[in-house]
Amino acid sequence: MSSPTLTKDETTQSSPPSSGSSGPRTTPEAPSALARFAANPKALALVVAALVVIVSGLVSGDGTWPHSLTADVKSPLNDLDNWLVDNRDTHWIFLYFLLHLSNTAQVCYDTLLSLLESMSYVGVIVVGTLIAWAAGGADLSRRALRTGGTALAVFVVCGVLDVWEPTMETLALMIVAVVFSALLGGLLGLASGLSDRCEKILRPVFDTMQVMPAFAYLLPLILMFDIGVPSALIATVIYAAPPMARLTSLGLRQADPTALEAATSLGADARQRLLTARLPLARKQMMLGLNQTIMMCLSMVVLASLIGAGGLGSEVYEALGALKIGDALVAGIAVVLLAVLLDRTTAAAGERLDDVATSGISRTVERLRLAVWGGIVVLIGVFAAVGTAIAGNEWPEGWVVDFSNSVDTAVDWFTDHLGSGIPVLGGTITWAQGFTEYVLNPLRDGLLATPWWGLALLVAVIGWIVGTWRAALTGVICLALIGWMRLWDVAMDTLSQVLAGLFLTIIVGVLVGILCARVQRVDRIMRPVLDTMQTMPQFVYLIPVIALVGQNRTGGILAAVIYAAPAVIRITAQGLRTVDPAAMEASTSLGATGKQQLFGVQLPLARKSMLVALNQGVVLVLSMVVIAGLIGGGALGYMVVQGLSKGDLSQGFPAGIAIVCLGIMLDRLSQPVGKRVRD
Amino acid sequence: MRMKRIGTIGVAGAGILGVLALTGCAADTKASGGGDDKVVLAEPSWVGATANAAVVKKLLEDELDVKVEAKQMDEPVAFDALNSGKADAILEDWHGVPKKEKLYVEKKKTVVSGGDLGVVGHIGWFVPKYWADKHPDAVKDFKKLNKYYKDFRTSESGKLGHFIGAAPSYSQHDKELIKNFDMKFKHIPSGAEAAQLKELKRLYDAKKPFLTYWWEPQWMNEKIDMVEVKLPKHTPGCEVPASKAKCGYETNQLEKFLNADFAKSNSKAAQFIKNFHWSTEDQNEVAGMIAGEKMDPEDAAAKWIKENKSKWEKWIPKK
Amino acid sequence: MSEAAETTATAENEDAQTNVKANDNDTRTGPVFSVRNLWKVFGPKADRVPGDPEHAALSQTELREKTGCTAAVRDVSFDVHKGEVFVVMGLSGSGKSTLVRCLTRLIEPTAGTLEFNGEDVISMGKDALRELRRHRASMVFQNFGLLPHRSVLDNVAYGLEIQGMAKAVRRERAAEMVAKVGLEGLGERRPGQLSGGQQQRVGLARALAVDPQVLLFDEPFSALDPLIRRDMQEEVIRLHREEGRTMIFITHDLSEALRLGDRIALMRDGEIVQLGTPEEIVANPADDYVRDFVRDVPREQVISVRRAMRPADAAEAATGTEITPETLVSDAIATVARTGEHCRVVEDGHVRGVVDHASLLTVVAGLDKDSAGEDGMEREVAAV
């Protein structure tokens, strides 16, 4: 990372720091490279820290956090747990605050759902299609027709797949969650966009939220709100509001300063400046934020089926409980389709707003659009009144196609043969055992054998090299907190899984990413695959993975790789593709071969986006490794699952905190300075 | 696919959008109170529970015209829901949360027993038959398993044998047993029942030896032939506290629990649920259809109901 | 005001003429802006710098080393008279943009006094200040500062909207302004669909729409192509001729300053190095810095014959074409070349002097008494 970049180096002499210091082989280039290396204090520090870790690990053999530096966090949490159970029905904070919150959420959801149901499937399809069409511009342009068509297709396919009802439940959840997330996010964004003090407070909160696996904060919510829709909605809003807030704040802060100054120079007061200039100028970023918020809402609404959200997520979850991969996949497809629908519609709406902003619209078109929206509202009313009378409120039973059984058969066949039926090569189960024995176990044992102070030193040094002393400090504090809660050993287990998963993810991601960036055809094939993989609910991967590699840590890691690789692939490919064309042209004009171009120009120039990919990979792998607690990943993830299913705060909460600590630490260690905004 | 039929919530007549929204709220708030118009069943995540719920739901809806919603929740959460009235009944409780049971049933009296389900639950340590046949001594005495621990080693368990533990919400004290009897096994918990089933199926198909936490009734027992390993006999209270447990598991009469208000209302639905009582075989039949043959729970329930009229007629409260 | 407008009517020597007239105005009405000892210091404890004589003596870099502060505007004083075009000129970083923003307190001055039509601007409350910005002084920006989501018409009407004017009224007025700056028919376009020059016309129209007493221009044309820049300068000259509005114009382009300015204040490192008419600055640079600045200016197009003439002897006083003292040297050259003899410089019926080949060429060649020491200048430039 910090080793000097050798521009024209054909030898592979420049080796990783640890071996570079131990055995210098004298070649003509070596002394200068070594000298440069030694002159770099950061590299030197890294070598020293690595050596300390290795030596101390070998010497001590047992590096757990000292017991004297821990605290018993379980007893107070147990007390809190008991207090919650005892007072949930009587204490004022529940009666006058939390209860209202949860009732409001419930009422909103119920109302919306009954509205959707009373509109019957015909009404929903007609109105949904019209809304998408109107969002796309409400005219005969390609964009409007395409958006409307997408909506129509999505709804019909959801019906045909026989998941109409759960789809409506999820849709109702989504609408409520998106509205509240956008409102909350918008308000927070406004605060942090307008006030530096708010920004200072909220910024770290948003940063933390972004790396926090959602799984970790489900438990406190069910203790406060009980299992059910309110908990799910609140979890979703907490999870999905930050991107809206971030981008709103960013948009407000990036608004053309001259335009703002112009407004001031014309005598606008603060309110006028905000309403007529600043907010409109931030509109584009806010639309982007809304889009991200919607996507995150969807993924969380699905995950929240663990705490009683219902809808498609619980279809997936329950189908998996009965080992029905086919059913789970069908529900998963419906989720993907919903994602496509929401994404396309908001994107089209954003584009249209842009068009209006850059080229204006005529008065008649504006009136027409208003009329269309008015018509939609009227239609909703009409369908709500007579929808069920026309068509009945359930999707007709004859209009469904069931292919879940054939999917089951196919998946079974596939996993059986891949699992152990490949001649010579063995199969995935054998490989997984090898991976566990030769990678995972040594890694875990190594981490456990390393003294805690050695690891803290390494974390500090890496943090200092990659970022600032602040990153180093944050990392060490996170580690200390984990140790303090007596979760050191368990956390090291999880950490070893994350590191192994990250390693695989980066290899897969970068290789496929390079392929995508260089071969057009691969890119075209991979694009929809990646889209699907990114929006498919994480649960769907879990059960087939067991068939492939068994219920163990490797299974969890495999699921994590599947989950995290698409993002890494995408960012890598993007980074390679957007390398400065002038540099590419220059290297072509010098007669570089494709390989020379890749290693000499593209990869070095794309370094920044590769680092972003690494960072993104860390966050995604961690969140999945934790969910893998459901399929034998063990460690912290299992503790959270246990806490969740037993409603046991003392068990799940510290584990959740430890996961967050790991997340923050890994994020800070993999995040180069000045690269805060992620896409 | 099993649907959680929410059904229409009494808003069909509403005309205009605003009116509709209002009546929607009204209808919903009433429904969640646990009145006669909608019964909420807490359905734990195992298939047997799904079978219970499916049959009860089908019968309540078809015979008594009562709307039923089955909500998936495990025992600990289910007790909270019964306490708060968010759920009306749980049909199959394994006494897995004695603390909460005591609090709500004895102290707060917000939850009352609905009688036995009729199904007998039994938990124990199991090995596949093909392995048991070769090593009958270990089956008779669990301590002999230490002789063969090498058979059970995996990459996960390292030097020790691999004990496949239960999913977290299940009653268990295997970890403590292994420790208290110095077994050369490592307790590795399953993350979820589905994961455990899939793993057992995989190992069974590959004819590999394994030692696992297992229970009856369980629909998979029809597909996988397993033999129980004998554990020290259970005496009341021997597993409390778990850290000192040196005994096996109790044979459980699975019990129904009802929200106190719901039980007191003595509505037809409440009476029906109190009357509901079937055998392990009955439950396994339905569960097998759902999980083994991948039938829709509703269809499976319908099939069983069609074939067993004599059994369920007794459950319908007299007019 | 009307007088100034009239005098600018003569096309070619308008600069010099308005200058004279503006100076005449000087005596009759008070200045529009009166700035005294104005400071703007950025940095920690900025308010301590202006009062401290020790700091005031330091150079920019010394000041930064010593206090961590940057003085963008240091001890600046000047008056802007009614109807004149007052140009503030300097290289980037000389503090001119900060200075113009201080005038309406878009940037809060650190110290000094600032009066607008005799009112103290510094002590104005929020409302009074907003009033000043809304009705009396409006600004045109280098990067236009248009709102991309509004049509041209709505952008122009923006200032009126802020004042709270009714929609129909303000749109009507905006349409007038749009026509005035030559954008008829483009009212419904969005700024993004216009060229840079057109966008700045919108910016200009927006500033004009509120009918301010003073127009402030902050390098309005430096982002434009040279040809368009020239068009826009013509536009400003035309507007000034028609309305005689007071203008304060910031630029880094000397030729622009000379074309537009009645008076020019030349800034360097936050200080005004020289303040005078274009002719004074070109003919009589205050120091080497200014001298270097104006070195490449075609002197004959800025300097009037007043500076080129020598006393007439008796014979000469009777012959030769009559020209006014304000006549530019370049024009005089044309006359001399055409007639082949010297010209008489006549003012109020008296012959003030004569110009001939030799005296005019002295000006062109820069050999007149004011410009000397070319070598010394070279070094100065390198240092800058």
Tab-separated table of N, CA, C and O in Angstrom, chain B residues 116-167:
chain	number	residue	atom	x	y	z
B	116	ASP	N	-53.181	-29.496	26.677
B	116	ASP	CA	-52.162	-30.179	25.885
B	116	ASP	C	-52.553	-30.219	24.417
B	116	ASP	O	-53.733	-30.275	24.071
B	117	LEU	N	-51.527	-30.259	23.589
B	117	LEU	CA	-51.764	-30.354	22.157
B	117	LEU	C	-52.019	-31.805	21.759
B	117	LEU	O	-52.673	-32.088	20.755
B	118	GLY	N	-51.500	-32.713	22.574
B	118	GLY	CA	-51.657	-34.117	22.236
B	118	GLY	C	-50.394	-34.681	21.631
B	118	GLY	O	-50.130	-35.875	21.719
B	119	VAL	N	-49.622	-33.828	21.059
B	119	VAL	CA	-48.371	-34.279	20.467
B	119	VAL	C	-47.336	-34.362	21.579
B	119	VAL	O	-47.264	-33.491	22.437
B	120	VAL	N	-46.562	-35.444	21.561
B	120	VAL	CA	-45.534	-35.598	22.572
B	120	VAL	C	-44.202	-35.203	21.964
B	120	VAL	O	-43.800	-35.721	20.936
B	121	GLY	N	-43.552	-34.297	22.613
B	121	GLY	CA	-42.276	-33.841	22.099
B	121	GLY	C	-41.136	-34.505	22.832
B	121	GLY	O	-41.184	-34.685	24.044
B	122	HIS	N	-40.141	-34.878	22.089
B	122	HIS	CA	-38.993	-35.482	22.736
B	122	HIS	C	-37.715	-35.000	22.084
B	122	HIS	O	-37.592	-34.970	20.866
B	123	ILE	N	-36.761	-34.612	22.938
B	123	ILE	CA	-35.481	-34.109	22.444
B	123	ILE	C	-34.398	-35.066	22.887
B	123	ILE	O	-34.484	-35.664	23.960
B	124	GLY	N	-33.387	-35.202	22.054
B	124	GLY	CA	-32.281	-36.044	22.470
B	124	GLY	C	-31.107	-35.916	21.531
B	124	GLY	O	-31.078	-35.039	20.672
B	125	TRP	N	-30.107	-36.806	21.762
B	125	TRP	CA	-28.957	-36.852	20.866
B	125	TRP	C	-29.158	-38.001	19.902
B	125	TRP	O	-29.472	-39.113	20.303
B	126	PHE	N	-28.951	-37.749	18.641
B	126	PHE	CA	-29.208	-38.783	17.642
B	126	PHE	C	-28.001	-38.996	16.738
B	126	PHE	O	-27.242	-38.061	16.482
B	127	VAL	N	-27.868	-40.259	16.282
B	127	VAL	CA	-26.859	-40.582	15.256
B	127	VAL	C	-27.594	-41.291	14.129
B	127	VAL	O	-28.653	-41.871	14.349
B	128	PRO	N	-27.058	-41.267	12.904
B	128	PRO	CA	-27.733	-41.960	11.818
B	128	PRO	C	-27.679	-43.469	12.030
B	128	PRO	O	-26.757	-43.992	12.657
B	129	LYS	N	-28.666	-44.160	11.487
B	129	LYS	CA	-28.804	-45.585	11.742
B	129	LYS	C	-27.597	-46.360	11.212
B	129	LYS	O	-27.096	-47.279	11.852
B	130	TYR	N	-27.111	-45.938	10.010
B	130	TYR	CA	-25.994	-46.711	9.442
B	130	TYR	C	-24.774	-46.687	10.336
B	130	TYR	O	-23.965	-47.594	10.351
B	131	TRP	N	-24.619	-45.636	11.120
B	131	TRP	CA	-23.478	-45.595	12.043
B	131	TRP	C	-23.820	-46.358	13.316
B	131	TRP	O	-23.010	-47.110	13.841
B	132	ALA	N	-25.061	-46.195	13.789
B	132	ALA	CA	-25.488	-46.857	15.015
B	132	ALA	C	-25.377	-48.373	14.882
B	132	ALA	O	-24.973	-49.073	15.816
B	133	ASP	N	-25.712	-48.883	13.697
B	133	ASP	CA	-25.655	-50.323	13.499
B	133	ASP	C	-24.245	-50.863	13.691
B	133	ASP	O	-24.034	-51.963	14.174
B	134	LYS	N	-23.274	-50.067	13.335
B	134	LYS	CA	-21.887	-50.511	13.443
B	134	LYS	C	-21.361	-50.366	14.865
B	134	LYS	O	-20.424	-51.038	15.255
B	135	HIS	N	-21.926	-49.441	15.615
B	135	HIS	CA	-21.406	-49.185	16.957
B	135	HIS	C	-22.533	-49.185	17.974
B	135	HIS	O	-22.835	-48.152	18.567
B	136	PRO	N	-23.136	-50.361	18.209
B	136	PRO	CA	-24.295	-50.394	19.112
B	136	PRO	C	-23.940	-49.990	20.541
B	136	PRO	O	-24.787	-49.463	21.262
B	137	ASP	N	-22.703	-50.188	20.950
B	137	ASP	CA	-22.341	-49.869	22.325
B	137	ASP	C	-22.486	-48.373	22.609
B	137	ASP	O	-22.936	-47.970	23.673
B	138	ALA	N	-22.121	-47.565	21.632
B	138	ALA	CA	-22.191	-46.114	21.837
B	138	ALA	C	-23.627	-45.647	21.951
B	138	ALA	O	-23.917	-44.673	22.652
B	139	VAL	N	-24.531	-46.347	21.277
B	139	VAL	CA	-25.920	-45.925	21.323
B	139	VAL	C	-26.505	-46.186	22.710
B	139	VAL	O	-27.321	-45.422	23.209
B	140	LYS	N	-26.020	-47.270	23.332
B	140	LYS	CA	-26.561	-47.611	24.645
B	140	LYS	C	-26.025	-46.678	25.723
B	140	LYS	O	-26.693	-46.397	26.709
B	141	ASP	N	-24.794	-46.240	25.562
B	141	ASP	CA	-24.195	-45.384	26.584
B	141	ASP	C	-23.485	-44.223	25.904
B	141	ASP	O	-22.486	-44.417	25.212
B	142	PHE	N	-23.995	-43.033	26.144
B	142	PHE	CA	-23.460	-41.872	25.413
B	142	PHE	C	-21.986	-41.650	25.707
B	142	PHE	O	-21.261	-41.089	24.899
B	143	LYS	N	-21.508	-42.133	26.890
B	143	LYS	CA	-20.109	-41.860	27.223
B	143	LYS	C	-19.159	-42.584	26.284
B	143	LYS	O	-18.022	-42.166	26.082
B	144	LYS	N	-19.655	-43.693	25.709
B	144	LYS	CA	-18.808	-44.461	24.788
B	144	LYS	C	-18.518	-43.686	23.493
B	144	LYS	O	-17.642	-44.071	22.730
B	145	LEU	N	-19.321	-42.649	23.284
B	145	LEU	CA	-19.097	-41.840	22.080
B	145	LEU	C	-17.672	-41.301	22.056
B	145	LEU	O	-17.082	-41.090	21.008
B	146	ASN	N	-17.125	-41.100	23.275
B	146	ASN	CA	-15.759	-40.586	23.352
B	146	ASN	C	-14.751	-41.498	22.663
B	146	ASN	O	-13.702	-41.060	22.227
B	147	LYS	N	-15.099	-42.789	22.602
B	147	LYS	CA	-14.215	-43.747	21.945
B	147	LYS	C	-14.120	-43.462	20.453
B	147	LYS	O	-13.115	-43.721	19.812
B	148	TYR	N	-15.249	-42.988	19.924
B	148	TYR	CA	-15.329	-42.863	18.459
B	148	TYR	C	-15.274	-41.412	17.988
B	148	TYR	O	-15.609	-41.127	16.851
B	149	TYR	N	-14.867	-40.509	18.897
B	149	TYR	CA	-14.991	-39.096	18.535
B	149	TYR	C	-14.278	-38.760	17.233
B	149	TYR	O	-14.650	-37.836	16.523
B	150	LYS	N	-13.241	-39.572	16.909
B	150	LYS	CA	-12.494	-39.270	15.688
B	150	LYS	C	-13.357	-39.400	14.442
B	150	LYS	O	-13.119	-38.733	13.438
B	151	ASP	N	-14.372	-40.293	14.508
B	151	ASP	CA	-15.280	-40.448	13.369
B	151	ASP	C	-15.986	-39.134	13.038
B	151	ASP	O	-16.356	-38.899	11.898
B	152	PHE	N	-16.179	-38.342	14.063
B	152	PHE	CA	-17.049	-37.163	13.908
B	152	PHE	C	-16.266	-35.876	13.650
B	152	PHE	O	-16.834	-34.809	13.657
B	153	ARG	N	-14.954	-36.035	13.489
B	153	ARG	CA	-14.170	-34.818	13.309
B	153	ARG	C	-14.460	-34.146	11.960
B	153	ARG	O	-14.613	-34.818	10.948
B	154	THR	N	-14.515	-32.823	11.964
B	154	THR	CA	-14.644	-32.066	10.716
B	154	THR	C	-13.666	-30.898	10.766
B	154	THR	O	-13.006	-30.675	11.783
B	155	SER	N	-13.604	-30.206	9.679
B	155	SER	CA	-12.694	-29.066	9.652
B	155	SER	C	-13.145	-27.981	10.633
B	155	SER	O	-12.344	-27.184	11.093
B	156	GLU	N	-14.424	-27.981	10.950
B	156	GLU	CA	-14.922	-26.978	11.892
B	156	GLU	C	-14.519	-27.311	13.322
B	156	GLU	O	-14.190	-26.439	14.110
B	157	SER	N	-14.594	-28.608	13.653
B	157	SER	CA	-14.388	-28.970	15.048
B	157	SER	C	-12.911	-29.215	15.368
B	157	SER	O	-12.547	-29.372	16.523
B	158	GLY	N	-12.096	-29.283	14.337
B	158	GLY	CA	-10.666	-29.459	14.573
B	158	GLY	C	-10.346	-30.820	15.149
B	158	GLY	O	-10.716	-31.843	14.576
B	159	LYS	N	-9.702	-30.841	16.323
B	159	LYS	CA	-9.268	-32.115	16.903
B	159	LYS	C	-10.422	-32.875	17.534
B	159	LYS	O	-10.355	-34.080	17.713
B	160	LEU	N	-11.462	-32.176	17.947
B	160	LEU	CA	-12.586	-32.816	18.624
B	160	LEU	C	-13.622	-33.311	17.625
B	160	LEU	O	-13.535	-33.025	16.429
B	161	GLY	N	-14.595	-34.048	18.149
B	161	GLY	CA	-15.703	-34.456	17.307
B	161	GLY	C	-16.693	-33.307	17.158
B	161	GLY	O	-16.753	-32.408	17.989
B	162	HIS	N	-17.471	-33.377	16.099
B	162	HIS	CA	-18.385	-32.286	15.779
B	162	HIS	C	-19.780	-32.627	16.298
B	162	HIS	O	-20.364	-33.628	15.887
B	163	PHE	N	-20.283	-31.846	17.218
B	163	PHE	CA	-21.660	-32.038	17.678
B	163	PHE	C	-22.517	-30.953	17.044
B	163	PHE	O	-22.272	-29.754	17.237
B	164	ILE	N	-23.525	-31.408	16.267
B	164	ILE	CA	-24.370	-30.429	15.592
B	164	ILE	C	-25.441	-29.952	16.564
B	164	ILE	O	-26.359	-30.688	16.908
B	165	GLY	N	-25.280	-28.735	17.026
B	165	GLY	CA	-26.184	-28.200	18.026
B	165	GLY	C	-27.474	-27.685	17.406
B	165	GLY	O	-27.633	-27.639	16.190
B	166	ALA	N	-28.382	-27.272	18.282
B	166	ALA	CA	-29.692	-26.811	17.821
B	166	ALA	C	-29.641	-25.343	17.438
B	166	ALA	O	-28.691	-24.628	17.762
B	167	ALA	N	-30.681	-24.937	16.755
B	167	ALA	CA	-30.840	-23.526	16.460
B	167	ALA	C	-31.057	-22.769	17.774
B	167	ALA	O	-31.530	-23.356	18.750
